[in-house]
Coordinates of C-alpha atoms in Angstrom, one line a residue:
Chain A
M24 CA -0.4 -21.6 -18.0
T25 CA -2.8 -24.1 -19.5
R26 CA -6.3 -23.7 -20.6
F27 CA -8.7 -26.6 -21.2
R28 CA -12.4 -27.5 -21.2
T29 CA -14.0 -30.3 -19.3
D30 CA -16.5 -32.7 -20.7
S31 CA -19.3 -30.8 -19.0
G32 CA -18.2 -27.5 -20.6
E33 CA -16.4 -25.8 -17.7
R34 CA -13.5 -23.7 -18.8
V35 CA -10.4 -24.2 -16.7
V36 CA -7.2 -22.2 -16.4
A37 CA -4.4 -24.0 -14.5
T38 CA -0.9 -22.8 -13.6
R39 CA 1.9 -24.1 -11.4
D40 CA 4.0 -21.7 -9.3
E41 CA 7.7 -21.9 -8.6
H42 CA 7.0 -24.4 -5.7
G43 CA 5.1 -26.7 -8.0
Q44 CA 1.8 -25.8 -6.4
L45 CA -1.3 -25.8 -8.6
W46 CA -3.6 -22.8 -9.1
L47 CA -7.0 -23.2 -10.8
D48 CA -9.8 -21.1 -12.1
V49 CA -12.9 -23.0 -13.1
R50 CA -15.5 -21.1 -15.0
S51 CA -19.0 -22.7 -15.2
L52 CA -21.4 -22.5 -18.2
H53 CA -23.3 -20.0 -16.1
G54 CA -20.3 -17.7 -16.0
E55 CA -19.4 -18.3 -12.3
T56 CA -15.8 -18.7 -11.5
R57 CA -14.5 -20.9 -8.7
R58 CA -10.8 -20.4 -7.7
Y59 CA -8.5 -22.9 -6.1
G60 CA -5.0 -22.8 -5.0
P61 CA -2.3 -23.1 -4.0
L62 CA -2.7 -26.9 -4.0
P63 CA 0.5 -28.6 -2.8
P64 CA 2.3 -30.8 -5.2
E65 CA 2.5 -34.0 -3.1
R66 CA -0.2 -36.7 -3.6
P67 CA -2.4 -34.8 -6.0
E68 CA -4.7 -37.8 -6.5
G69 CA -7.8 -37.9 -4.3
R70 CA -7.1 -34.7 -2.4
S71 CA -10.0 -32.5 -1.6
P72 CA -9.5 -28.9 -2.3
G73 CA -10.3 -27.9 1.2
A74 CA -7.5 -30.1 2.5
G75 CA -5.2 -28.9 -0.2
R76 CA -4.7 -25.5 1.5
A77 CA -1.0 -25.1 2.0
R78 CA -0.5 -23.8 5.5
S79 CA 2.6 -22.0 6.3
P80 CA 5.3 -24.5 7.3
S81 CA 5.9 -22.8 10.6
A82 CA 4.9 -25.5 13.1
D83 CA 7.2 -24.5 15.9
T84 CA 8.3 -27.6 17.6
G85 CA 9.4 -25.7 20.6
D86 CA 13.1 -26.0 19.7
T87 CA 12.8 -23.4 16.9
L88 CA 11.0 -20.2 16.2
H89 CA 10.1 -19.5 12.6
A90 CA 8.7 -16.4 10.9
R91 CA 5.0 -16.9 10.5
T92 CA 5.0 -14.4 7.6
A93 CA 7.4 -12.6 5.4
G94 CA 8.6 -9.3 6.9
Q95 CA 11.3 -7.3 8.4
V96 CA 13.0 -7.8 11.8
A97 CA 12.5 -4.6 13.7
R98 CA 14.3 -5.4 16.9
V99 CA 16.0 -8.4 18.5
H100 CA 15.7 -8.7 22.3
V101 CA 17.8 -11.8 22.9
A102 CA 21.3 -13.1 22.1
S103 CA 22.6 -16.7 22.0
G104 CA 23.2 -18.0 25.5
D105 CA 20.3 -16.1 27.1
V106 CA 18.1 -18.1 29.3
V107 CA 14.4 -17.2 28.7
T108 CA 11.1 -18.2 30.3
A109 CA 8.0 -19.1 28.3
G110 CA 6.4 -15.9 27.0
A111 CA 9.6 -13.8 27.1
L112 CA 9.9 -11.2 24.3
L113 CA 12.4 -12.5 21.7
L114 CA 12.0 -10.2 18.8
V115 CA 9.7 -7.8 17.0
M116 CA 8.8 -8.2 13.3
E117 CA 7.4 -5.4 11.2
L118 CA 4.8 -6.4 8.6
M119 CA 3.4 -3.6 6.5
K120 CA 3.0 -0.9 9.2
M121 CA 2.3 -3.3 12.1
E122 CA 4.6 -4.6 14.7
V123 CA 4.3 -8.2 15.8
E124 CA 6.0 -9.5 19.0
L125 CA 7.4 -13.0 18.9
R126 CA 7.7 -14.6 22.3
A127 CA 9.4 -17.7 23.6
P128 CA 7.3 -20.9 23.2
R129 CA 8.8 -22.4 26.4
D130 CA 11.5 -22.1 29.0
G131 CA 15.0 -22.7 27.6
R132 CA 18.3 -21.3 26.5
V133 CA 18.7 -19.4 23.2
A134 CA 21.2 -21.5 21.2
E135 CA 21.3 -19.3 18.1
V136 CA 19.7 -16.2 16.8
H137 CA 19.6 -16.3 13.0
V138 CA 18.5 -12.8 12.2
A139 CA 19.5 -9.2 13.1
A140 CA 17.5 -6.0 13.2
G141 CA 16.8 -4.8 9.7
D142 CA 16.9 -8.2 8.0
V143 CA 14.1 -9.1 5.6
V144 CA 13.0 -12.6 6.1
A145 CA 10.8 -14.9 4.1
R146 CA 7.8 -16.8 5.5
A147 CA 8.9 -19.8 7.6
A148 CA 12.5 -18.6 7.9
L149 CA 14.3 -19.9 11.0
L150 CA 14.6 -17.0 13.4
V151 CA 15.8 -18.5 16.8
R152 CA 16.9 -22.0 17.9
F153 CA 16.6 -23.1 21.5
E154 CA 18.2 -25.7 23.7
P155 CA 17.3 -27.0 27.1
A156 CA 18.3 -24.5 29.8
Chain B
M18 CA 29.6 21.8 -16.3
S19 CA 28.6 25.4 -16.9
V20 CA 26.5 26.9 -14.2
S21 CA 24.9 29.6 -16.3
T22 CA 23.5 27.4 -19.1
P23 CA 20.1 26.0 -18.3
R24 CA 20.4 22.3 -18.3
V25 CA 18.3 20.0 -20.5
P26 CA 15.7 18.5 -18.2
R27 CA 16.2 14.9 -17.1
L28 CA 13.9 13.3 -14.6
L29 CA 15.1 10.9 -11.9
V30 CA 12.1 8.7 -10.8
F31 CA 13.1 7.9 -7.2
Q32 CA 10.2 5.5 -6.7
R33 CA 8.9 2.1 -7.7
G34 CA 5.7 0.3 -8.5
E35 CA 2.7 1.7 -10.3
I36 CA 3.4 5.4 -9.4
A37 CA 6.9 5.0 -11.0
V38 CA 5.1 3.9 -14.2
R39 CA 2.9 6.9 -14.1
A40 CA 5.9 9.2 -13.7
C41 CA 7.7 7.7 -16.7
L42 CA 4.6 8.0 -18.8
A43 CA 4.1 11.6 -17.9
A44 CA 7.8 12.4 -18.7
R45 CA 7.4 10.7 -22.0
A46 CA 4.3 12.8 -22.8
L47 CA 6.3 15.9 -21.9
R48 CA 9.3 14.7 -24.0
V49 CA 11.5 14.7 -20.9
P50 CA 13.9 11.7 -20.6
S51 CA 13.2 9.6 -17.5
V52 CA 15.8 7.7 -15.5
L53 CA 14.3 5.1 -13.2
F54 CA 16.1 4.3 -9.9
V55 CA 15.9 0.5 -9.9
T56 CA 16.9 -1.9 -7.1
P57 CA 17.8 -5.6 -7.5
A58 CA 14.3 -6.6 -6.3
D59 CA 12.6 -4.6 -9.1
V60 CA 14.6 -5.5 -12.2
D61 CA 11.6 -7.1 -13.9
S62 CA 9.0 -4.5 -12.8
L63 CA 6.7 -2.8 -15.2
A64 CA 8.3 0.6 -14.6
C65 CA 11.5 -0.7 -16.2
D66 CA 9.6 -1.1 -19.5
H67 CA 8.5 2.5 -19.4
A68 CA 11.6 4.3 -18.3
D69 CA 14.0 5.7 -20.9
E70 CA 17.0 4.7 -18.8
L71 CA 17.6 2.6 -15.8
Y72 CA 19.9 3.5 -12.9
L73 CA 20.8 0.3 -11.1
H74 CA 21.2 0.6 -7.4
D75 CA 22.9 -2.3 -5.7
R76 CA 20.8 -2.6 -2.5
A77 CA 17.2 -3.6 -2.3
E78 CA 16.4 -3.0 1.4
A79 CA 14.2 0.1 1.7
R80 CA 16.6 1.6 4.3
E81 CA 19.5 1.2 1.8
S82 CA 17.6 2.4 -1.2
F83 CA 14.4 4.5 -1.3
Q84 CA 14.9 5.6 2.3
S85 CA 18.6 6.5 1.9
L86 CA 19.6 10.0 1.2
D87 CA 23.1 8.8 0.3
A88 CA 21.6 6.5 -2.4
L89 CA 19.6 9.5 -3.7
R90 CA 22.6 11.8 -3.8
A91 CA 24.7 9.2 -5.6
A92 CA 21.9 8.7 -8.1
I93 CA 21.5 12.4 -8.9
A94 CA 25.3 12.8 -9.2
R95 CA 25.7 9.8 -11.5
T96 CA 22.6 10.4 -13.7
G97 CA 22.9 14.1 -14.1
A98 CA 19.2 14.4 -13.2
T99 CA 17.7 17.9 -13.1
H100 CA 14.5 16.9 -11.4
V101 CA 13.5 14.2 -8.9
Y102 CA 10.1 12.6 -8.6
P103 CA 9.3 11.3 -5.1
G104 CA 5.8 9.7 -5.6
Y105 CA 4.2 8.5 -2.4
G106 CA 5.5 6.5 0.6
F107 CA 9.2 6.1 1.6
L108 CA 10.6 9.7 2.0
S109 CA 8.2 11.3 -0.4
E110 CA 7.1 14.0 2.1
S111 CA 10.4 14.3 3.9
E112 CA 11.8 17.7 4.4
T113 CA 15.3 16.4 4.5
L114 CA 14.8 14.5 1.2
A115 CA 13.6 17.6 -0.6
A116 CA 16.5 19.6 0.9
A117 CA 19.0 17.0 -0.3
V118 CA 17.6 17.2 -3.8
I119 CA 18.0 20.9 -3.8
D120 CA 21.5 20.7 -2.3
A121 CA 22.5 18.4 -5.1
G122 CA 21.5 21.1 -7.6
A123 CA 18.2 19.5 -8.8
T124 CA 14.6 20.4 -8.5
F125 CA 12.2 18.4 -6.2
V126 CA 8.9 17.7 -7.8
G127 CA 6.7 18.8 -4.9
P128 CA 6.4 21.6 -2.3
D129 CA 9.5 23.3 -0.8
P130 CA 11.2 21.7 2.2
G131 CA 9.8 24.4 4.6
T132 CA 6.3 23.5 3.6
L133 CA 6.9 19.8 4.0
G134 CA 8.4 20.3 7.4
R135 CA 5.4 22.4 8.5
L136 CA 2.8 19.9 7.4
A137 CA 4.6 16.6 8.3
D138 CA 4.7 17.1 12.1
K139 CA 1.3 16.5 13.6
G140 CA 1.8 19.3 16.2
R141 CA 2.8 21.9 13.7
A142 CA 0.1 20.8 11.3
R143 CA -2.4 21.6 14.0
E144 CA -1.1 25.2 14.0
F145 CA -1.7 25.2 10.3
A146 CA -5.3 24.0 10.8
D147 CA -5.9 26.9 13.3
E148 CA -4.5 29.4 10.8
A149 CA -6.7 28.0 8.1
G150 CA -9.7 28.0 10.3
L151 CA -10.2 24.3 10.2
P152 CA -11.7 22.7 13.3
H153 CA -9.6 19.8 14.7
L154 CA -9.9 17.3 17.4
G155 CA -6.8 18.4 19.2
V156 CA -6.6 18.1 23.0
S157 CA -3.8 20.0 24.7
L158 CA -1.5 18.0 26.8
A159 CA 0.0 21.1 28.4
T160 CA -2.6 20.8 31.2
V161 CA -4.3 17.6 32.3
P162 CA -7.3 17.0 30.0
G163 CA -10.7 17.1 31.9
P164 CA -13.1 14.1 32.1
G165 CA -15.0 15.5 29.1
A166 CA -12.1 14.9 26.8
Y167 CA -12.3 11.1 27.0
P168 CA -12.0 8.7 25.2
L169 CA -9.0 10.3 23.6
M170 CA -6.4 9.1 21.2
L171 CA -2.7 9.6 22.1
K172 CA -0.4 9.7 19.0
A173 CA 3.3 10.1 18.4
A174 CA 3.8 13.5 16.9
A175 CA 6.3 12.2 14.4
G176 CA 4.3 9.0 13.6
G177 CA 2.1 8.0 10.8
G178 CA -0.2 5.4 9.4
G179 CA -1.6 4.4 12.7
R180 CA 1.7 3.2 14.2
G181 CA 2.2 4.7 17.7
N182 CA -1.5 5.3 18.5
L183 CA -3.0 4.5 21.8
R184 CA -6.6 4.9 22.9
V185 CA -7.2 6.2 26.5
D186 CA -10.6 5.7 28.0
Q187 CA -10.4 7.4 31.4
P188 CA -8.3 10.1 33.1
G189 CA -6.7 7.6 35.5
D190 CA -5.1 5.7 32.6
L191 CA -3.5 8.8 31.1
P192 CA -0.2 9.0 33.0
A193 CA 0.8 5.4 32.4
A194 CA -0.3 5.5 28.7
R195 CA 1.7 8.7 28.2
E196 CA 4.8 7.1 29.6
R197 CA 4.4 4.0 27.6
L198 CA 3.7 5.7 24.3
A199 CA 6.5 8.2 24.7
A200 CA 9.0 5.4 25.1
R201 CA 7.6 3.7 22.1
A202 CA 7.6 6.8 20.0
Q203 CA 11.2 7.4 20.9
Q204 CA 12.1 3.9 19.8
L205 CA 10.0 4.0 16.6
F206 CA 10.5 7.5 15.4
G207 CA 13.4 8.9 17.4
D208 CA 11.0 11.5 18.9
A209 CA 9.1 11.1 22.1
A210 CA 6.7 14.0 21.5
L211 CA 3.1 13.1 21.8
I212 CA -0.2 14.8 20.8
A213 CA -3.7 14.0 21.9
E214 CA -7.0 14.0 20.0
R215 CA -10.6 13.5 21.0
Y216 CA -11.5 9.9 19.9
V217 CA -14.3 9.8 17.3
T218 CA -16.3 6.6 17.4
C219 CA -18.3 6.7 14.2
A220 CA -16.8 8.5 11.3
R221 CA -16.2 8.7 7.5
H222 CA -12.8 9.5 6.1
V223 CA -13.1 12.5 3.7
E224 CA -10.4 13.9 1.5
V225 CA -10.0 17.0 -0.6
Q226 CA -7.6 16.9 -3.6
F227 CA -6.0 20.2 -4.2
F228 CA -3.2 21.6 -6.3
G229 CA -1.1 24.6 -5.4
F230 CA 0.2 26.9 -8.2
G231 CA 2.5 29.0 -5.9
E232 CA 1.6 32.7 -6.4
A233 CA -1.2 31.8 -8.8
G234 CA -3.1 30.3 -5.8
C235 CA -4.5 26.9 -4.9
A236 CA -7.3 25.0 -6.7
V237 CA -9.6 22.4 -5.2
L238 CA -10.1 19.5 -7.6
G239 CA -12.7 17.5 -5.8
T240 CA -13.4 15.2 -2.9
R241 CA -12.9 11.5 -2.0
D242 CA -14.2 9.1 0.6
C243 CA -11.8 6.4 1.9
S244 CA -13.8 5.0 4.8
L245 CA -13.3 1.4 4.0
Q246 CA -10.1 0.7 5.9
R247 CA -8.4 -2.1 7.5
R248 CA -5.8 -1.2 10.2
H249 CA -5.5 2.3 8.8
Q250 CA -4.8 0.9 5.4
K251 CA -7.3 2.1 2.7
V252 CA -9.0 -0.8 0.9
L253 CA -11.6 1.0 -1.3
E254 CA -11.5 4.7 -2.2
E255 CA -14.2 6.5 -4.0
G256 CA -15.2 10.0 -5.1
P257 CA -17.0 12.3 -4.7
A258 CA -17.5 12.2 -1.0
S259 CA -21.0 12.1 0.4
A260 CA -23.3 15.0 -0.4
R261 CA -23.4 15.9 3.4
A262 CA -19.6 16.0 3.7
R263 CA -19.4 18.2 0.6
E264 CA -22.0 20.5 2.1
L265 CA -20.0 20.8 5.4
L266 CA -16.9 21.5 3.4
V267 CA -18.1 24.5 1.5
P268 CA -17.6 27.1 4.2
L269 CA -14.2 25.6 5.2
L270 CA -12.5 25.7 1.8
P271 CA -11.9 29.4 1.2
G272 CA -9.9 29.7 4.4
F273 CA -8.0 26.5 3.6
T274 CA -7.0 27.5 0.1
A275 CA -6.1 31.0 1.2
A276 CA -3.7 29.6 3.9
L277 CA -2.0 27.3 1.3
A278 CA -1.7 30.2 -1.1
R279 CA 0.0 32.3 1.7
M280 CA 2.5 29.5 2.0
G281 CA 3.1 29.6 -1.7
Y282 CA 2.2 25.9 -1.9
C283 CA 3.4 24.3 -5.1
G284 CA 2.2 20.9 -6.3
A285 CA -0.3 18.2 -5.5
G286 CA -1.7 17.7 -2.0
T287 CA -4.5 16.2 0.0
L288 CA -6.4 17.5 2.9
E289 CA -7.7 14.6 5.1
L290 CA -10.7 15.2 7.3
L291 CA -12.8 13.1 9.6
H292 CA -16.6 13.4 9.3
D293 CA -17.9 12.7 12.8
L294 CA -21.2 11.2 12.1
D295 CA -22.6 11.6 15.6
A296 CA -21.7 15.3 15.8
D297 CA -22.3 15.8 12.0
A298 CA -19.1 17.9 11.8
L299 CA -15.9 17.8 9.8
Y300 CA -12.5 17.8 11.6
F301 CA -9.0 18.4 10.2
M302 CA -6.7 15.4 10.4
E303 CA -3.7 16.2 8.2
V304 CA -2.4 17.6 4.9
N305 CA -0.4 15.1 2.8
P306 CA 1.9 17.3 0.7
R307 CA 2.4 14.8 -2.1
I308 CA 0.5 12.6 -4.6
Q309 CA -1.6 9.9 -2.9
V310 CA -2.3 6.3 -3.9
E311 CA -5.9 7.1 -4.6
H312 CA -5.4 10.2 -6.8
P313 CA -6.8 8.4 -9.9
V314 CA -10.2 8.6 -8.4
T315 CA -10.0 12.4 -8.8
E316 CA -8.3 12.1 -12.2
C317 CA -11.3 10.1 -13.5
L318 CA -13.8 12.6 -12.1
V319 CA -12.2 15.8 -13.4
G320 CA -10.2 14.5 -16.4
I321 CA -6.7 15.8 -15.3
D322 CA -3.5 13.8 -15.3
L323 CA -2.2 14.9 -11.9
V324 CA 1.2 13.3 -12.2
R325 CA 1.8 15.1 -15.5
L326 CA 0.6 18.3 -13.9
Q327 CA 3.1 17.9 -11.0
L328 CA 5.9 17.5 -13.6
E329 CA 4.8 20.5 -15.7
L330 CA 4.8 22.8 -12.7
A331 CA 8.2 21.5 -11.6
L332 CA 9.6 21.8 -15.1
G333 CA 8.9 25.5 -15.0
A334 CA 5.6 26.0 -16.8
P335 CA 4.2 29.5 -15.8
P336 CA 1.9 28.7 -12.9
A337 CA -0.9 31.1 -13.8
A338 CA -1.1 29.8 -17.4
L339 CA -1.0 26.2 -16.1
R340 CA -3.8 26.9 -13.7
A341 CA -5.9 28.6 -16.3
R342 CA -5.4 25.8 -18.7
I343 CA -6.4 22.9 -16.4
V344 CA -8.8 24.5 -13.9
D345 CA -11.6 26.2 -15.6
A346 CA -14.5 27.8 -13.8
E347 CA -16.5 24.6 -14.0
R348 CA -13.8 22.3 -12.5
D349 CA -12.7 24.6 -9.7
T350 CA -15.7 23.5 -7.6
L351 CA -16.7 20.4 -5.7
A352 CA -18.9 19.3 -8.5
S353 CA -17.7 16.4 -10.5
R354 CA -19.1 14.0 -13.1
G355 CA -20.3 10.6 -12.1
H356 CA -18.7 8.4 -9.5
A357 CA -15.2 6.7 -9.4
I358 CA -14.0 3.9 -7.2
E359 CA -10.5 2.6 -6.7
A360 CA -9.6 -0.9 -5.3
R361 CA -6.1 -1.8 -4.2
V362 CA -5.0 -5.3 -5.1
V363 CA -2.4 -6.3 -2.5
A364 CA -0.3 -9.4 -2.1
E365 CA -1.6 -10.6 1.3
D366 CA -3.4 -13.6 2.7
P367 CA -6.9 -12.8 3.8
A368 CA -7.1 -16.0 5.8
N369 CA -3.9 -15.5 7.6
D370 CA -4.6 -12.1 9.2
Y371 CA -3.6 -10.4 5.9
A372 CA 0.0 -11.3 6.3
P373 CA 2.2 -10.2 3.3
E374 CA 2.6 -12.7 0.6
T375 CA 5.6 -13.2 -1.7
G376 CA 6.0 -15.3 -4.8
T377 CA 5.9 -15.1 -8.6
L378 CA 2.9 -13.9 -10.5
V379 CA 2.5 -16.9 -12.7
R380 CA -0.9 -15.6 -13.8
F381 CA -1.7 -11.9 -13.6
E382 CA -4.8 -11.3 -15.6
L383 CA -6.5 -7.9 -15.0
G384 CA -10.1 -7.9 -16.0
Q385 CA -11.4 -5.4 -18.6
A386 CA -14.5 -3.3 -19.0
P387 CA -15.3 0.1 -20.5
F388 CA -14.4 2.9 -18.0
A389 CA -12.1 0.6 -16.1
R390 CA -8.5 1.5 -15.7
W391 CA -5.6 -0.4 -14.2
D392 CA -2.5 1.2 -12.7
A393 CA -0.2 -1.7 -12.2
G394 CA 3.3 -2.0 -11.0
Y395 CA 3.9 -5.6 -12.1
R396 CA 3.4 -7.8 -15.1
E397 CA 2.9 -11.5 -15.4
G398 CA 5.9 -13.5 -14.5
A399 CA 7.3 -10.9 -12.1
R400 CA 8.5 -11.8 -8.7
V401 CA 7.0 -10.0 -5.7
G402 CA 9.4 -9.9 -2.8
A403 CA 9.2 -8.9 0.8
H404 CA 11.3 -5.7 0.6
Y405 CA 8.5 -3.3 -0.1
D406 CA 4.7 -3.0 0.4
G407 CA 2.6 -5.5 -1.5
L408 CA 0.5 -3.2 -3.7
L409 CA 0.3 -5.0 -7.0
A410 CA -2.1 -2.9 -8.9
K411 CA -5.0 -0.4 -8.6
L412 CA -8.3 -0.8 -10.3
I413 CA -10.2 2.4 -11.0
V414 CA -13.7 2.2 -12.4
W415 CA -16.0 5.0 -13.4
G416 CA -19.8 5.0 -13.5
A417 CA -22.5 7.5 -14.1
T418 CA -23.8 6.7 -10.7
R419 CA -22.3 5.1 -7.6
A420 CA -24.4 1.9 -8.1
E421 CA -23.2 1.7 -11.7
A422 CA -19.5 2.1 -10.6
L423 CA -19.9 -0.6 -7.9
E424 CA -21.5 -3.0 -10.4
R425 CA -18.6 -2.4 -12.8
L426 CA -16.1 -2.9 -10.0
A427 CA -17.6 -6.3 -9.2
Q428 CA -17.6 -7.3 -12.9
V429 CA -14.0 -6.4 -13.4
L430 CA -12.8 -8.0 -10.2
D431 CA -14.6 -11.2 -11.1
A432 CA -12.6 -11.3 -14.4
T433 CA -9.3 -10.7 -12.6
H434 CA -7.1 -13.7 -11.8
V435 CA -3.9 -13.8 -9.9
H436 CA -2.0 -17.1 -9.4
G437 CA 1.3 -17.6 -7.6
L438 CA 0.5 -15.7 -4.5
R439 CA -2.5 -14.9 -2.4
T440 CA -4.1 -11.5 -2.7
N441 CA -6.9 -9.5 -1.1
L442 CA -9.1 -10.0 -4.2
P443 CA -11.6 -12.1 -2.3
L444 CA -12.1 -9.2 0.2
L445 CA -12.4 -6.7 -2.7
R446 CA -15.0 -8.9 -4.5
S447 CA -17.0 -9.3 -1.3
L448 CA -17.0 -5.5 -0.8
A449 CA -18.1 -4.7 -4.3
S450 CA -21.4 -6.5 -3.7
D451 CA -21.7 -5.8 0.0
A452 CA -25.1 -4.6 1.2
T453 CA -23.6 -2.1 3.7
V454 CA -21.3 -0.7 1.0
L455 CA -24.0 -0.6 -1.6
A456 CA -26.3 1.3 0.8
D457 CA -23.3 3.7 1.5
V458 CA -23.8 3.3 5.3
H459 CA -20.4 2.0 6.3
D460 CA -17.9 3.9 8.4
T461 CA -14.1 3.7 9.1
G462 CA -14.7 0.9 11.6
T463 CA -17.0 -1.3 9.5
L464 CA -14.2 -3.6 8.2
E465 CA -12.5 -3.9 11.6
R466 CA -15.8 -4.9 13.3
R467 CA -16.3 -7.8 10.9
P468 CA -15.0 -11.3 11.3
A469 CA -11.5 -11.0 9.9
V470 CA -11.3 -14.3 8.1
I471 CA -12.2 -14.4 4.4
A472 CA -11.3 -17.7 2.7
H473 CA -8.8 -17.2 0.0
A474 CA -9.7 -20.1 -2.1
D475 CA -13.0 -21.9 -2.9
V476 CA -13.9 -24.8 -0.8
S477 CA -16.6 -26.4 -2.9
P478 CA -15.7 -29.8 -4.2
L479 CA -13.5 -30.1 -7.2
D480 CA -14.1 -32.9 -9.8
A481 CA -11.4 -35.5 -9.5
A482 CA -11.0 -36.0 -13.2
L483 CA -10.7 -32.2 -13.7
L484 CA -8.0 -32.1 -11.0
R485 CA -6.1 -35.0 -12.5
E486 CA -6.2 -33.3 -15.9
A487 CA -4.9 -30.0 -14.5
W488 CA -2.0 -31.7 -12.8
R489 CA -1.2 -33.6 -15.9
L490 CA -1.4 -30.7 -18.3
T491 CA 0.7 -28.4 -16.1
E492 CA 3.4 -31.0 -15.5
A493 CA 5.9 -29.1 -17.8
E494 CA 5.4 -25.9 -15.8
G495 CA 6.0 -27.8 -12.6
A496 CA 9.4 -28.9 -13.9
H497 CA 10.8 -25.8 -12.1
A498 CA 9.4 -27.1 -8.9
H499 CA 12.0 -29.8 -8.6
T500 CA 14.8 -27.3 -8.5
A501 CA 13.0 -24.8 -6.2
Q502 CA 12.6 -25.3 -2.5
P503 CA 9.0 -25.7 -1.4
A504 CA 9.7 -23.7 1.8
P505 CA 11.7 -20.5 1.6
S506 CA 15.2 -20.8 2.9
N507 CA 16.3 -18.8 6.0
H508 CA 18.3 -15.7 5.3
P509 CA 17.0 -14.8 1.9
S510 CA 20.0 -12.7 1.1
L511 CA 19.7 -10.0 -1.4
G512 CA 21.6 -12.0 -4.0
Q513 CA 19.0 -14.7 -3.6
S514 CA 15.9 -12.7 -4.3
W515 CA 17.7 -11.1 -7.2
K516 CA 18.4 -14.4 -8.8
D517 CA 14.9 -15.6 -8.1
G518 CA 13.6 -12.6 -10.0
H519 CA 15.6 -13.6 -13.0
R520 CA 15.1 -17.3 -13.0
R521 CA 11.3 -17.1 -13.2

């Protein structure tokens, strides 16, 4: 954690997390605090804070299904080799006390299922991989 | 081991987070050694600092640790614990857990298994409400409910926390809904039994904190209002409840405390009621036979350490003397001094549908003010994993009036800074200065009806020189970044999160 003052008198507290992302609190002379972060480590120069929002790296290409959030796998409804149509129920995740259904992004064959019921997975973890049917 | 000699007390804290800290502190105050049940995910938690001894369990998953009776039995056997503190959540109100503790020759800090069994099941709890003379919203499913009963809420009898609830708007929808929910309840809770309740559209969530002293009777210690909820999770809790709710409660309480006294209820508990604002009536929801997350609201209003009181009773203090000491004539009413509010700081992303967040608390600065108290489960530098719920800390503020308490809440939240993972602090800050909340005209649906998205971070432009300076000055901290993966790997095995916690 680093503390410094800008030329205009703002007090700044900056930290980096374990992924190298930057977190900032900027306290103005009037006592208002603005908070930023996590700002991703790549290309720090010239990045606007709004654009710096690190979205979850879960862009499903259609060939893979990733966990959108950290959570626990409640049930798995498919096994490798299954042929599924778009929208088919693949697995159910449990987050806090809610259940979230994850469905097939497109038609295809399940190549690999990387999780089992009861597994705790991190955000963006690979859950299911598909191949053309 | 000799059976006849009374054993020297030794408390096993079968719990984690901030409530485990409270149990260790209470044990210390009572000069009873505490042994904390620790999983690999919690080795750098705050509770570890406060326990006299640690019992290291080798599995972190809830099902293999705090929800495992085998894990509990092994811990009792290997630590020689005489008492077990269950806290809240996990199996804290499970009849089988309490029975397992007793079978292992130890004392369960809480009501006896029979009482827990009677209150945990929603169907049986309704019988208790009838016996206590508390009106409830129950609709019998033995016959087909008439058109006047709609909309109604179908619930899994064995469920909780809003899981397995289904709203039915008209008689024609009932058969299909029953079939669907029964299958779901069987899958979720291993029990297909359903109950039905009349659906209340506009309500406040009202609670009564009570404490049972067995034969010495049951004392009411005050009221709370927990109407600010999101998906059945409480966000802000305050006390006392509204003047109108307290007025409606007065005639209901004697029957309620008498029913508990007849059961010989021992320990802390909470009566949850719904204040139907259209009908202006109170309805029984459930009794939680354990300590609750929001119990500090009451502690601040009446000046009693409820966790310590739980321990004292379980350790064998004479109930009548204990009751006489803590509940004087003045306290044993619904009157309390000033106003208290609790805010739950949770690791979740407000802008991503409040999805749980994991990470390391690289900055964890909890704001300070007079009459502000923090009950935290973590300290700066600790890792927050995905194994358990994301409650990081609770802020409890007191004020002479509600307005004063809210102002203090806003002030302390503004001075609170968490880096390393996203939290619900933006939501809490917005609520502390919210016009509806200030006017006290919200209900249990207020938060759900609002646009869900609250930005986590500021979007106003950031000075480029300031940003460059921040990157430069934190470069050394970022050194770890080159070894850590930006995206979490698949299969975060237990060993992985364990190591992460240590690496820091």
